Structure formats: structure tokens, C-alpha cells
JSON list of C-alpha atoms in Angstrom, two decimals:
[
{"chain": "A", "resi": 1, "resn": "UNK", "atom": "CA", "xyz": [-8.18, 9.95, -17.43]},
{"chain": "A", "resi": 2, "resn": "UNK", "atom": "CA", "xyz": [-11.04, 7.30, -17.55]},
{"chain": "A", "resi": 3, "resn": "UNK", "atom": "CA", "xyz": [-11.25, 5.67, -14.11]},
{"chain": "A", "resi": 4, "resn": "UNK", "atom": "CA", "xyz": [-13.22, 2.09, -13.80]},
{"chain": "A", "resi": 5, "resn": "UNK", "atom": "CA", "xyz": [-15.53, 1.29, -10.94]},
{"chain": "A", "resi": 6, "resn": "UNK", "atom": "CA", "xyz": [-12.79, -1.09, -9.41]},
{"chain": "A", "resi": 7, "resn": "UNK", "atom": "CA", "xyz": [-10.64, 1.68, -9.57]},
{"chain": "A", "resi": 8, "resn": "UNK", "atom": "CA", "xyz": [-12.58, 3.85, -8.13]},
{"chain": "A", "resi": 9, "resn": "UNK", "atom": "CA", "xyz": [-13.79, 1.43, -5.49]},
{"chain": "A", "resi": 10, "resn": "UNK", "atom": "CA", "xyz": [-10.75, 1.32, -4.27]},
{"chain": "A", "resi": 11, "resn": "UNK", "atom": "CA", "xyz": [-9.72, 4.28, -3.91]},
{"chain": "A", "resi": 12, "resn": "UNK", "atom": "CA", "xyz": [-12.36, 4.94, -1.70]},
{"chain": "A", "resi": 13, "resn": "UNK", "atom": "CA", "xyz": [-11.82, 1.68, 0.27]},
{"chain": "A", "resi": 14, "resn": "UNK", "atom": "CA", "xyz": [-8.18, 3.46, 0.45]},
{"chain": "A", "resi": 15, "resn": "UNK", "atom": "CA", "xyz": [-9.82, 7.08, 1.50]},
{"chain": "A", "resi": 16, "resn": "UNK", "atom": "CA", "xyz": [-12.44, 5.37, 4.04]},
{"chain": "A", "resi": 17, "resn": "UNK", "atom": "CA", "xyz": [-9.22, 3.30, 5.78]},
{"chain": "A", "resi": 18, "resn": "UNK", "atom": "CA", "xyz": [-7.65, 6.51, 5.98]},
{"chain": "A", "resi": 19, "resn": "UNK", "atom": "CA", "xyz": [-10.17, 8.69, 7.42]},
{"chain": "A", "resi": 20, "resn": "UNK", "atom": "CA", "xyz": [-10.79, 5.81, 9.93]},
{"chain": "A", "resi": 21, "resn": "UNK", "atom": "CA", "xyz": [-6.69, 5.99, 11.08]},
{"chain": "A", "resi": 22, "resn": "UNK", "atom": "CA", "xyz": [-6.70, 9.49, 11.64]},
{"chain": "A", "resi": 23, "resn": "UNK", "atom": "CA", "xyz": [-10.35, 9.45, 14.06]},
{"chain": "A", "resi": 24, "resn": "UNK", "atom": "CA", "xyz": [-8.36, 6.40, 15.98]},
{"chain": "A", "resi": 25, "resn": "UNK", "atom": "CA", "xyz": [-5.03, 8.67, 16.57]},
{"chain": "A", "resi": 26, "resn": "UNK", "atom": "CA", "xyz": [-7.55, 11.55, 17.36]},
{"chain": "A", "resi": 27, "resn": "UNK", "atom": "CA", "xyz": [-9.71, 9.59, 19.48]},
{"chain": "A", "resi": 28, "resn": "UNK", "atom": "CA", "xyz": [-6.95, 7.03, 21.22]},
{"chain": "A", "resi": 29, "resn": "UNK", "atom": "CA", "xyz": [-4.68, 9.78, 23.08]},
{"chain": "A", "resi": 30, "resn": "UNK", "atom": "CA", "xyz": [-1.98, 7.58, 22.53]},
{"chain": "A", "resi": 31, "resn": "UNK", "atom": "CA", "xyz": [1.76, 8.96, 21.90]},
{"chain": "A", "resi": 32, "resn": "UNK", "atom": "CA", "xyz": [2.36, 8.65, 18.22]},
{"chain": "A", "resi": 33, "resn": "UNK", "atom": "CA", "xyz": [5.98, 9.06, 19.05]},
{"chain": "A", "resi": 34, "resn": "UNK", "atom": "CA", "xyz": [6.98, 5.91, 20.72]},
{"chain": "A", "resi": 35, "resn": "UNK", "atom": "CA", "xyz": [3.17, 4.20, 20.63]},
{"chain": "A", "resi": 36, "resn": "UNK", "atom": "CA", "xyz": [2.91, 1.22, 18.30]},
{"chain": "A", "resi": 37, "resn": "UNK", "atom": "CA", "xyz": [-0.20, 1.38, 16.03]},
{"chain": "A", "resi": 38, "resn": "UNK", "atom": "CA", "xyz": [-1.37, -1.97, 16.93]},
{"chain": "A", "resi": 39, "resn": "UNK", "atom": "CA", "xyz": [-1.26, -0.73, 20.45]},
{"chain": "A", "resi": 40, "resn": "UNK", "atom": "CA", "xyz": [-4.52, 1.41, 19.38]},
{"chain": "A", "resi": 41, "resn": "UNK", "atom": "CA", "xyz": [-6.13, -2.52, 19.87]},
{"chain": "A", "resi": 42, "resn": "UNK", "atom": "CA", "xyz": [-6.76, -2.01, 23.41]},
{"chain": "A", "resi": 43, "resn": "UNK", "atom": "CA", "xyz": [-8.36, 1.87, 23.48]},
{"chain": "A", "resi": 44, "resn": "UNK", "atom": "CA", "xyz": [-12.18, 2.32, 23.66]},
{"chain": "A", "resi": 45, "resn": "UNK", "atom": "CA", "xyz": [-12.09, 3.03, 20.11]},
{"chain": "A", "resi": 46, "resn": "UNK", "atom": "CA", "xyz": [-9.85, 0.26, 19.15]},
{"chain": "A", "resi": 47, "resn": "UNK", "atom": "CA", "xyz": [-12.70, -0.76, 16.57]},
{"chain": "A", "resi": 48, "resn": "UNK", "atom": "CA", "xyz": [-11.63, 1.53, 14.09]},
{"chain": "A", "resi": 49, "resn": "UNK", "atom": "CA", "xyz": [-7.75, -0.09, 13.82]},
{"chain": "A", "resi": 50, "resn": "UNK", "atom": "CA", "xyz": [-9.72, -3.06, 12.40]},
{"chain": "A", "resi": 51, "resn": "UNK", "atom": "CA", "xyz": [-11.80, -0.79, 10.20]},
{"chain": "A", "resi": 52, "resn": "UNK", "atom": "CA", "xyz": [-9.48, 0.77, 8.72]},
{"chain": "A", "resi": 53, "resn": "UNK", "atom": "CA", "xyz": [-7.02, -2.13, 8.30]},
{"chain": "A", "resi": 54, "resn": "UNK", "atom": "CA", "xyz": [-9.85, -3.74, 6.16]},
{"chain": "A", "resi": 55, "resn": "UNK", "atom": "CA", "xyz": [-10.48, -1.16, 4.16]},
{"chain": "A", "resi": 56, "resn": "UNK", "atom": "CA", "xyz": [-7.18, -0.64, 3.31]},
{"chain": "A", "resi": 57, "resn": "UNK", "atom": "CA", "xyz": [-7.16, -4.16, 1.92]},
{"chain": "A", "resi": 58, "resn": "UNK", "atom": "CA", "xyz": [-10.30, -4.08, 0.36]},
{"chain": "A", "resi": 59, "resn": "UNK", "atom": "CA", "xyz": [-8.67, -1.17, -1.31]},
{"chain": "A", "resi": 60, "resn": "UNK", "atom": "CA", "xyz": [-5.21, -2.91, -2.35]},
{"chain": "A", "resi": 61, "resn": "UNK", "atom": "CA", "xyz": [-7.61, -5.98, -3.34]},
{"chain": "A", "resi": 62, "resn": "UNK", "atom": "CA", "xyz": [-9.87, -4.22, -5.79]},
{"chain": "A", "resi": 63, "resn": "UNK", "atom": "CA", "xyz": [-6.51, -2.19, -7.45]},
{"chain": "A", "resi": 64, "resn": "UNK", "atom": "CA", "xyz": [-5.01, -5.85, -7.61]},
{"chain": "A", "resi": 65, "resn": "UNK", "atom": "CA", "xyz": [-8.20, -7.09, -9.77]},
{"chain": "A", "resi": 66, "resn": "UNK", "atom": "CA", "xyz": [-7.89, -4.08, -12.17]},
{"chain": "A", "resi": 67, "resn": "UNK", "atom": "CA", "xyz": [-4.34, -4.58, -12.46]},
{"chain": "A", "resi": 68, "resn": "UNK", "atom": "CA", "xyz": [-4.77, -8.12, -13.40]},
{"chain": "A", "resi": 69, "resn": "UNK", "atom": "CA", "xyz": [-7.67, -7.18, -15.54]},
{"chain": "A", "resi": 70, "resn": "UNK", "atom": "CA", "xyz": [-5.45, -5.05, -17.24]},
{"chain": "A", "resi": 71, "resn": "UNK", "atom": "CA", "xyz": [-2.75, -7.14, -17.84]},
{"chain": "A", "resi": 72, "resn": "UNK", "atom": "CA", "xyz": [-0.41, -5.87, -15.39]},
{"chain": "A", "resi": 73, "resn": "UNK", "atom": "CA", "xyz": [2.38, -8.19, -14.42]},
{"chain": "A", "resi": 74, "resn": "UNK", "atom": "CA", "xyz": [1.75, -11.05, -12.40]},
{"chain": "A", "resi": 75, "resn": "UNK", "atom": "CA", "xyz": [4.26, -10.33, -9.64]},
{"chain": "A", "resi": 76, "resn": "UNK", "atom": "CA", "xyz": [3.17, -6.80, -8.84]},
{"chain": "A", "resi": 77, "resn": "UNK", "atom": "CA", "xyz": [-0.19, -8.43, -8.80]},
{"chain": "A", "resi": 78, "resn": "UNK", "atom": "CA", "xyz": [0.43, -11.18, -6.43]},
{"chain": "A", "resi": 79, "resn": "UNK", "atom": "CA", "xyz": [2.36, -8.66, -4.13]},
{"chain": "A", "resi": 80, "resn": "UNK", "atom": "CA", "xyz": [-0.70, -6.28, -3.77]},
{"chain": "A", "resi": 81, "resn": "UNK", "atom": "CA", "xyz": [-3.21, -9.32, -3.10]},
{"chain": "A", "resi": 82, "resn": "UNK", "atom": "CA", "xyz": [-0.32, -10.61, -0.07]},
{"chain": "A", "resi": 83, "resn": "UNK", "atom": "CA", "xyz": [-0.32, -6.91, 0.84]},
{"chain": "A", "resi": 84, "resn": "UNK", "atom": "CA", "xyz": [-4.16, -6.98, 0.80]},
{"chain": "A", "resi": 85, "resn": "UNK", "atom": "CA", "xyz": [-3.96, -10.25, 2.83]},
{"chain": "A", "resi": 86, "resn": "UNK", "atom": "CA", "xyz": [-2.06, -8.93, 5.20]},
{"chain": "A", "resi": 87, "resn": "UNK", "atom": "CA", "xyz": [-3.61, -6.19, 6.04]},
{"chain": "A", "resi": 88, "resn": "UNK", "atom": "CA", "xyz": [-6.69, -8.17, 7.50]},
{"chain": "A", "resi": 89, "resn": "UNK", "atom": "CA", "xyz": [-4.28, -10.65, 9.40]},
{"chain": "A", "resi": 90, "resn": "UNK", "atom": "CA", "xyz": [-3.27, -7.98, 11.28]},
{"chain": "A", "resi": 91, "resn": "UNK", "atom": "CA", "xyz": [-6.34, -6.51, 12.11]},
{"chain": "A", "resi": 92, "resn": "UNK", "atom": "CA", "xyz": [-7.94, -10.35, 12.78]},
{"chain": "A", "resi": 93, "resn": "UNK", "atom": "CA", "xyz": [-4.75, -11.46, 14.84]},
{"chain": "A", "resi": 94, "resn": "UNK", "atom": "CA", "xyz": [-4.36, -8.57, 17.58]},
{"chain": "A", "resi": 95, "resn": "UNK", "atom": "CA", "xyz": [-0.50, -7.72, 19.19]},
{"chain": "A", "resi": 96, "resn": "UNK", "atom": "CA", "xyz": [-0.09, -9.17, 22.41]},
{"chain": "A", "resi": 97, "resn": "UNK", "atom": "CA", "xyz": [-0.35, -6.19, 25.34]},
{"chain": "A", "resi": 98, "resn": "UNK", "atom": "CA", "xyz": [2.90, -4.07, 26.06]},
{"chain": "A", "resi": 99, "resn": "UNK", "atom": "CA", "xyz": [5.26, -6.33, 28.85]},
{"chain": "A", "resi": 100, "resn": "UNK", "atom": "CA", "xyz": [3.39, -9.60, 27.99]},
{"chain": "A", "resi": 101, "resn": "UNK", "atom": "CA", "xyz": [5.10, -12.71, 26.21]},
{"chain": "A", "resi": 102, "resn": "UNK", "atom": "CA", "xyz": [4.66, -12.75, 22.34]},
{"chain": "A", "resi": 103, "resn": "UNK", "atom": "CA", "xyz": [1.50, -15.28, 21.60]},
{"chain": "A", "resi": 104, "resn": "UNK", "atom": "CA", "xyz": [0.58, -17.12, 18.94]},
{"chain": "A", "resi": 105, "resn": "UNK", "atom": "CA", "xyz": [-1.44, -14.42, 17.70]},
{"chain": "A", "resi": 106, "resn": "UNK", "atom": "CA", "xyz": [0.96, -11.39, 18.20]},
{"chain": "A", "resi": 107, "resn": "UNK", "atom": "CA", "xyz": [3.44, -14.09, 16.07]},
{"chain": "A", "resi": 108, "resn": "UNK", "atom": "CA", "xyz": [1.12, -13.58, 13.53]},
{"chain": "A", "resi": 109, "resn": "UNK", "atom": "CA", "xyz": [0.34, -10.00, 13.90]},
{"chain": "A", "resi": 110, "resn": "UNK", "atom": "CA", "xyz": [4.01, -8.95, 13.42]},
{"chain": "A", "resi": 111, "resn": "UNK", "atom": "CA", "xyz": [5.13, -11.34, 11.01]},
{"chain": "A", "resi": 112, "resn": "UNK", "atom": "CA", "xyz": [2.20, -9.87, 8.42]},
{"chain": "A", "resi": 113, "resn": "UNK", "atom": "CA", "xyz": [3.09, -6.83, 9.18]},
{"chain": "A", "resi": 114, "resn": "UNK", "atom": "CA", "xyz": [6.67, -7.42, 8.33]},
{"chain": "A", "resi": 115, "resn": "UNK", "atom": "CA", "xyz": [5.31, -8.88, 4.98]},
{"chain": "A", "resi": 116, "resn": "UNK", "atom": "CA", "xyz": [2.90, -6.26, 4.16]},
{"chain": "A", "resi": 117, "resn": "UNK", "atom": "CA", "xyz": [5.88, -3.61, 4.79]},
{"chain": "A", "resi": 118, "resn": "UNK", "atom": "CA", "xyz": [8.06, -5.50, 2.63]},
{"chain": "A", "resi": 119, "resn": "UNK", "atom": "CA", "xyz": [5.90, -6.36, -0.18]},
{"chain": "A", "resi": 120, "resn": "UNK", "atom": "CA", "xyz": [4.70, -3.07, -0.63]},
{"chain": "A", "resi": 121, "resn": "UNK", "atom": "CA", "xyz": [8.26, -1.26, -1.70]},
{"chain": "A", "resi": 122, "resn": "UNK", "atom": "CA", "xyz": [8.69, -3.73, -4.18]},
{"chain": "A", "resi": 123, "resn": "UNK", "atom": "CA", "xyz": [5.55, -3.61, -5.87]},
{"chain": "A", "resi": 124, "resn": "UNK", "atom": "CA", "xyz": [6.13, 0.05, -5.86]},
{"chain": "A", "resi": 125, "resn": "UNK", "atom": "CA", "xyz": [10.00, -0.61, -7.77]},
{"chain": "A", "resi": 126, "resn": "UNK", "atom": "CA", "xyz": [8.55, -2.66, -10.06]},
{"chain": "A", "resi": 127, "resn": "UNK", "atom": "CA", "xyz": [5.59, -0.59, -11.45]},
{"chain": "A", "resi": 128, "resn": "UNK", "atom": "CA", "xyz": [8.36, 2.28, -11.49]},
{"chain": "A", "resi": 129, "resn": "UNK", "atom": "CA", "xyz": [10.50, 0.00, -13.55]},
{"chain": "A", "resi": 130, "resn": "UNK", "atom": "CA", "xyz": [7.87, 0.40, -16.89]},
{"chain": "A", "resi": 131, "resn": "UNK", "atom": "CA", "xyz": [8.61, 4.22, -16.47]},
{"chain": "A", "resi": 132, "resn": "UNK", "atom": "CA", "xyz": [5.69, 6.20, -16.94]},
{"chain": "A", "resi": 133, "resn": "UNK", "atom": "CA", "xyz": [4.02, 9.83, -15.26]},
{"chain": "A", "resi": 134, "resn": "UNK", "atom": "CA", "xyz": [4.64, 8.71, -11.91]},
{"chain": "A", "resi": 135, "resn": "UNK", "atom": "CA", "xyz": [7.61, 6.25, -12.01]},
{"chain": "A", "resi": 136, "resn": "UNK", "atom": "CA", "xyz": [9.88, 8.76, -10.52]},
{"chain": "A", "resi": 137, "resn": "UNK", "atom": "CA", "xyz": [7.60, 9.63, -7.94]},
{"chain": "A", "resi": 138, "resn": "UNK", "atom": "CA", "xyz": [7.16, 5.39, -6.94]},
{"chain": "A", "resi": 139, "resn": "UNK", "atom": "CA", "xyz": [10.22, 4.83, -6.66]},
{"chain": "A", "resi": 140, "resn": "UNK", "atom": "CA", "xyz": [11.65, 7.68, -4.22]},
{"chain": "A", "resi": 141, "resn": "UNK", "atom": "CA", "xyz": [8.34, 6.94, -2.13]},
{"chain": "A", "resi": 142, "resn": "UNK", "atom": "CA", "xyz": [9.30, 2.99, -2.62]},
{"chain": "A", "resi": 143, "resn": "UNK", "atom": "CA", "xyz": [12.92, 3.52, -1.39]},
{"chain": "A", "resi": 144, "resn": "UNK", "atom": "CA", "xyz": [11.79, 6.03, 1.69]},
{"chain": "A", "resi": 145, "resn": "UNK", "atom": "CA", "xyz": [9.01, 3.14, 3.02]},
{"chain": "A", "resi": 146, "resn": "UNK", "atom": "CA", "xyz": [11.93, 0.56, 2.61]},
{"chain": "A", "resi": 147, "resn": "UNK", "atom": "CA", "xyz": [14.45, 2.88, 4.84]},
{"chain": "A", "resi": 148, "resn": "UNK", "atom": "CA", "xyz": [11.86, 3.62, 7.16]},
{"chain": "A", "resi": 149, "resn": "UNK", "atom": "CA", "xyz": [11.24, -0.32, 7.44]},
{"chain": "A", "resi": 150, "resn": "UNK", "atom": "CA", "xyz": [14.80, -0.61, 8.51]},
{"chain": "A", "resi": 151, "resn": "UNK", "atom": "CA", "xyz": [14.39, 2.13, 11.49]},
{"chain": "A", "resi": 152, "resn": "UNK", "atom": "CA", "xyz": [11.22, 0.28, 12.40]},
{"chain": "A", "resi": 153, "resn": "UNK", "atom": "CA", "xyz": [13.56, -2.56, 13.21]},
{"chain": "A", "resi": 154, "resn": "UNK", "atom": "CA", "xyz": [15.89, -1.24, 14.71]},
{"chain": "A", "resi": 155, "resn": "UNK", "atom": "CA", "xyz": [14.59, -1.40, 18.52]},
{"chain": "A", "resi": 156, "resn": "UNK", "atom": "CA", "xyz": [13.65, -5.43, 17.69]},
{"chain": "A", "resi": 157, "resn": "UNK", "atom": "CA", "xyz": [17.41, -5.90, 16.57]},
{"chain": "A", "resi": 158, "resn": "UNK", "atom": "CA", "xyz": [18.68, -3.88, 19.44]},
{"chain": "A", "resi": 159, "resn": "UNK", "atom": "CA", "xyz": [16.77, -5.60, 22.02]},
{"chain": "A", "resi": 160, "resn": "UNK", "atom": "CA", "xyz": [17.81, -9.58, 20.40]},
{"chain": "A", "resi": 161, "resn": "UNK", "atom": "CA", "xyz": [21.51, -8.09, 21.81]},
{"chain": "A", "resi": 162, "resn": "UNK", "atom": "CA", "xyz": [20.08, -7.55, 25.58]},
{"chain": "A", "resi": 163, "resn": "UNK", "atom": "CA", "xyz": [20.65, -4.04, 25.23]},
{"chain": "A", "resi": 164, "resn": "UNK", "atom": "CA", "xyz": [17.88, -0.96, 25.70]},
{"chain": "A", "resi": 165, "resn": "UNK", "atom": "CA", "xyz": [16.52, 0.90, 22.64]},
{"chain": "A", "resi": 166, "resn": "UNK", "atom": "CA", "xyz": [16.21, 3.60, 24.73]},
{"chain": "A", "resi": 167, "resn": "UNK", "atom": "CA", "xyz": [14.13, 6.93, 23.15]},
{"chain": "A", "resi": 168, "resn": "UNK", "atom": "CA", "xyz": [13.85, 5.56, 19.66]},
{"chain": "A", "resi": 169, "resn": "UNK", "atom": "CA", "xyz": [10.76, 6.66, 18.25]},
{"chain": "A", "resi": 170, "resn": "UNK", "atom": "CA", "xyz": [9.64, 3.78, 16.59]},
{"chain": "A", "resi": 171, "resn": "UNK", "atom": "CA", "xyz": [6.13, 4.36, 16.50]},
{"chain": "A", "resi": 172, "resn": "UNK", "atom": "CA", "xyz": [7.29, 7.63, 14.36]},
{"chain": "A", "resi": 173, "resn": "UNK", "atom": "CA", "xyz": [8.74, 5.38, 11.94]},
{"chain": "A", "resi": 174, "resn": "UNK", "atom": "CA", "xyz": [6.26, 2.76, 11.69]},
{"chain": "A", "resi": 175, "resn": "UNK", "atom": "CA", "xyz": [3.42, 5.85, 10.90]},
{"chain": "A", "resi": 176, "resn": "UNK", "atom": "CA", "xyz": [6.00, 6.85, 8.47]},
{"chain": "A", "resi": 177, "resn": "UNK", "atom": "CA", "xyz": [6.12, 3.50, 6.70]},
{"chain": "A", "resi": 178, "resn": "UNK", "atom": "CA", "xyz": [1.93, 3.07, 6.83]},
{"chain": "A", "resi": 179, "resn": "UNK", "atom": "CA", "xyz": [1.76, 6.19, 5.20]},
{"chain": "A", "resi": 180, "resn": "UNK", "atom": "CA", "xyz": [4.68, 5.73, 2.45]},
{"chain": "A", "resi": 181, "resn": "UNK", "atom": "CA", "xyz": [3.10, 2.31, 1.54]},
{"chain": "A", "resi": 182, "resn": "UNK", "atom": "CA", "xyz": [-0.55, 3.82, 1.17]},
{"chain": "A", "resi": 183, "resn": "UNK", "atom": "CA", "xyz": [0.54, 6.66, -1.32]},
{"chain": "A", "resi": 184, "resn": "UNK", "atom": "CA", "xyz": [2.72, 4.23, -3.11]},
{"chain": "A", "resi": 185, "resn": "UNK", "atom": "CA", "xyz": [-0.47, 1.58, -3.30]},
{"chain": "A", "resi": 186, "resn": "UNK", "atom": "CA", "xyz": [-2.04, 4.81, -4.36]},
{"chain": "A", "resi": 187, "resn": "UNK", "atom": "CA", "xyz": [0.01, 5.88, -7.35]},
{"chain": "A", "resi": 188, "resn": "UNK", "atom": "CA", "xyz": [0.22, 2.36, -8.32]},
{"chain": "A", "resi": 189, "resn": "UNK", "atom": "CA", "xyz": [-3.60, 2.59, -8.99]},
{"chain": "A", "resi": 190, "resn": "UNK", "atom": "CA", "xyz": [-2.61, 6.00, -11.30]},
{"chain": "A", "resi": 191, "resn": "UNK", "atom": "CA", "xyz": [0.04, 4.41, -12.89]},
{"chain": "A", "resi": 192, "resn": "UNK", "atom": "CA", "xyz": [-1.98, 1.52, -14.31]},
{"chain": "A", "resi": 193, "resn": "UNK", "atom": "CA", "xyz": [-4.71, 3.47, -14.89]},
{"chain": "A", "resi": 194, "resn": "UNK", "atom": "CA", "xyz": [-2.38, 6.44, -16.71]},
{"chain": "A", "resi": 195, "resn": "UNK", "atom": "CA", "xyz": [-0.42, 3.48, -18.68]},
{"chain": "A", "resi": 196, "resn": "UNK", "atom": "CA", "xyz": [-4.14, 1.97, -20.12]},
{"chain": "A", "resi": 197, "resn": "UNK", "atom": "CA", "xyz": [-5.87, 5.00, -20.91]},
{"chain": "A", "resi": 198, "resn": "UNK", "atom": "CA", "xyz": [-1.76, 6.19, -22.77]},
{"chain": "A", "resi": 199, "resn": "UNK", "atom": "CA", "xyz": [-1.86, 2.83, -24.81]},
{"chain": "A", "resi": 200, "resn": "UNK", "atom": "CA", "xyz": [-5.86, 3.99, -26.08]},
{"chain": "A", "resi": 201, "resn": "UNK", "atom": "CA", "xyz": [-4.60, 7.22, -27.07]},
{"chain": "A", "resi": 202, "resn": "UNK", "atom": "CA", "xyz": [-1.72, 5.72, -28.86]},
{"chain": "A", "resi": 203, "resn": "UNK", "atom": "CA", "xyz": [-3.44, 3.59, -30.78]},
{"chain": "A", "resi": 204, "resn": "UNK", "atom": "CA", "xyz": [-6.37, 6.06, -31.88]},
{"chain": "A", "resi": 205, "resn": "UNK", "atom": "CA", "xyz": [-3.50, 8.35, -32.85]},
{"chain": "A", "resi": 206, "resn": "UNK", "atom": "CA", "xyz": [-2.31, 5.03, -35.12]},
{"chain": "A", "resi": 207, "resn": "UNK", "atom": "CA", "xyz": [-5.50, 3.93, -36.47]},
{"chain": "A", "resi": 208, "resn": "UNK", "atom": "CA", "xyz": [-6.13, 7.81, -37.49]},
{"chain": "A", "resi": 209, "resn": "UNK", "atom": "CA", "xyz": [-2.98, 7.94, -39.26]},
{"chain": "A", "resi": 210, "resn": "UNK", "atom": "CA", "xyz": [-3.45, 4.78, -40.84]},
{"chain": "A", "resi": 211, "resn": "UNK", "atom": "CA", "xyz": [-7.04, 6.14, -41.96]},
{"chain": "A", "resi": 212, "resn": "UNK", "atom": "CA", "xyz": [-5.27, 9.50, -43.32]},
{"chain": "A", "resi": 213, "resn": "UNK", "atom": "CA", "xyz": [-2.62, 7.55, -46.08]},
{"chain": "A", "resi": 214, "resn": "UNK", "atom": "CA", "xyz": [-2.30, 7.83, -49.29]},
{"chain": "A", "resi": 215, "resn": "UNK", "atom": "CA", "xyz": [-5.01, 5.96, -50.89]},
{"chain": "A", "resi": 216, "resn": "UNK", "atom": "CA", "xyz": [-3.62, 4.71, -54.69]},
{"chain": "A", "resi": 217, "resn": "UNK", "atom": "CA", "xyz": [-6.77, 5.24, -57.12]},
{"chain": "A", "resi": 218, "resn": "UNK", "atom": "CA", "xyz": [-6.92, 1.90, -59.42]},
{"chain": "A", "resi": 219, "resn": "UNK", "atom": "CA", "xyz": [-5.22, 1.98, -62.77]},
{"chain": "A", "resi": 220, "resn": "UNK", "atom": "CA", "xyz": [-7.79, 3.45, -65.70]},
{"chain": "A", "resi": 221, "resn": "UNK", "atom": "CA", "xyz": [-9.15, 0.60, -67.84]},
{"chain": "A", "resi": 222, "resn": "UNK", "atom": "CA", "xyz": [-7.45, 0.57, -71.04]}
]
């Protein structure tokens, strides 16, 4: 399988993000259990949330522009550049601290976060749609970041109705959904580039068998 630098590029944006995560959860001592990512903000290291939020939309950016190069469809295009978008509105627009009031900016911060978590499943369905090497794959790991979405919300929804959330681990699920969403952006990038480099191959295979028929010599002059 050919890859093309913008593919490549982002993969690496995607790999860099990722390496950047895992030094902050390393680094942060923070309790992955019940501790909300953008909580990782207000640590010494808290540098490296925004790092790594930006390269992970670098990453989704630069697969979007391949995609569209390619001809991919629109929508699955526009929902990786609002994914992409998102990504760096959280990491410019910072949760408000745990107790306080929600800002303008943690308004901001969770409401592109709710976007990015959303958008990301569907892209996913809809590259699996076209079928394909990893289709089946896309769309179990579409369907698990969507249900994983819902347990994120859970505690929000329990606490509109006055009542406790008590021990759910939400900051499980929301690492559960972040991680879903970056293999799914992920084989996205391998479907397209599987799909183009399957539609070369078929048509080499079509031009060679059009070069192989039977060629009809020209009636002898009489």
C-alpha cells in the first residue's frame, strides 16, 4: 500500500498526540478513574493536554485534505475537519476548575468536546458504509465510541435531576471514547488509502486485459 506524504503526516501528527497523552497521564498523577482529562489543564505538565490536542487535529486535518483530494465524500470530509476543529477549541478554551461555576470558556470547552465525540462515530459509519478491508472493523469501533459517549453523559444527566452520580467512573469512559475515536480516525486514513491504491489495481488489471484481446488481423487484399 502506497502511502502519500499527507497521509503519512498525519499519522504521525496522530502518533506524536498520542505519545504526548500518555507522558501527561504518566506525569499528572491524576486518577484516570473518576479524573476528567481536561482536568490534566491545571498539573505542572498541563502543557502537553494542549500538545497533544493539536496534534491530534493537525492529524484529523491533514487525513481530511487527502480524503478530499481523493474524492472521498464530502460529509465524512466536513466531519473530520469539525473533528479537527474541535480538537484545538478544546485545548484553546480550558474547563473551568472542579466546584467552580461553568464560564464562558468551559461552555466552550465541553460543548466541542461533545461535537468532536459525536462527529467522530459517524464519520466512522459512513466510511464503513462503502465496505471495504476495514469496514467491519469501523463500524464496531464506531458503535463502541458512540456507547461510551452515552456513559460519559450519564453523571451530567444525573446531576440536571439534583441527584448524586455517586462512583461513576466517568473519566474511564471518557479515556475510552478518546481512544475509540483516535483508532477509528486512524482506520479511516487506511480505508481511503486501501480503497485508492484497490481502484489502481483494478484498473491495471482492466487496461491489461484490454491489452491481451483478440486482435482481428485486416482482411487480405483481393
Amino acid at each position: 500500500m502506497t502511502t502519500s506524504p499527507l497521509t503519512a503526516g498525519g499519522f504521525a501528527a496522530l502518533a506524536n498526540g498520542a505519545v504526548a497523552m500518555m507522558a501527561l497521564h504518566l506525569t499528572s498523577g491524576l486518577d484516570p478513574l473518576h479524573g476528567m482529562i481536561s482536568e490534566y489543564a491545571f498539573h505542572p505538565h498541563g502543557w502537553l493536554l494542549g500538545t497533544s490536542l493539536t496534534f491530534f487535529a493537525l492529524g484529523a486535518a491533514m487525513l481530511a485534505v487527502e480524503m478530499s483530494r481523493r474524492g472521498t465524500g464530502r460529509a465524512t470530509v466536513a466531519l473530520l475537519g469539525v473533528w479537527s476543529t474541535c480538537m484545538l477549541m478544546i485545548a484553546a478554551f480550558p474547563t473551568d476548575r472542579p466546584g467552580m461555576s461553568l464560564s464562558m470558556s468551559g461552555g466552550i470547552h465541553r460543548y466541542a468536546a461533545f461535537a468532536a465525540f459525536v462527529s467522530m462515530p459517524v464519520a466512522g459509519l459512513a466510511i464503513a458504509a462503502r465496505g471495504g478491508r476495514h469496514a467491519a472493523a469501523l463500524r464496531g469501533l464506531s458503535l463502541a465510541a458512540a456507547g461510551f459517549l452515552i456513559l460519559v453523559l450519564v453523571p451530567y444527566v444525573v446531576r440536571m435531576f439534583g441527584m448524586d452520580p455517586g462512583a461513576v467512573p466517568a473519566g474511564l469512559t471518557q479515556r475510552l471514547v478518546v481512544v475509540t475515536e483516535v483508532v477509528v480516525l486512524v482506520l479511516i486514513g487506511l480505508s481511503a488509502a486501501v480503497g485508492r491504491d484497490g481502484a489502481r489495481a483494478r484498473a491495471r488489471v482492466t487496461a491489461r486485459l484490454d491489452g491481451a484481446g483478440p486482435r482481428v488481423r485486416p482482411a487480405a487484399a483481393a
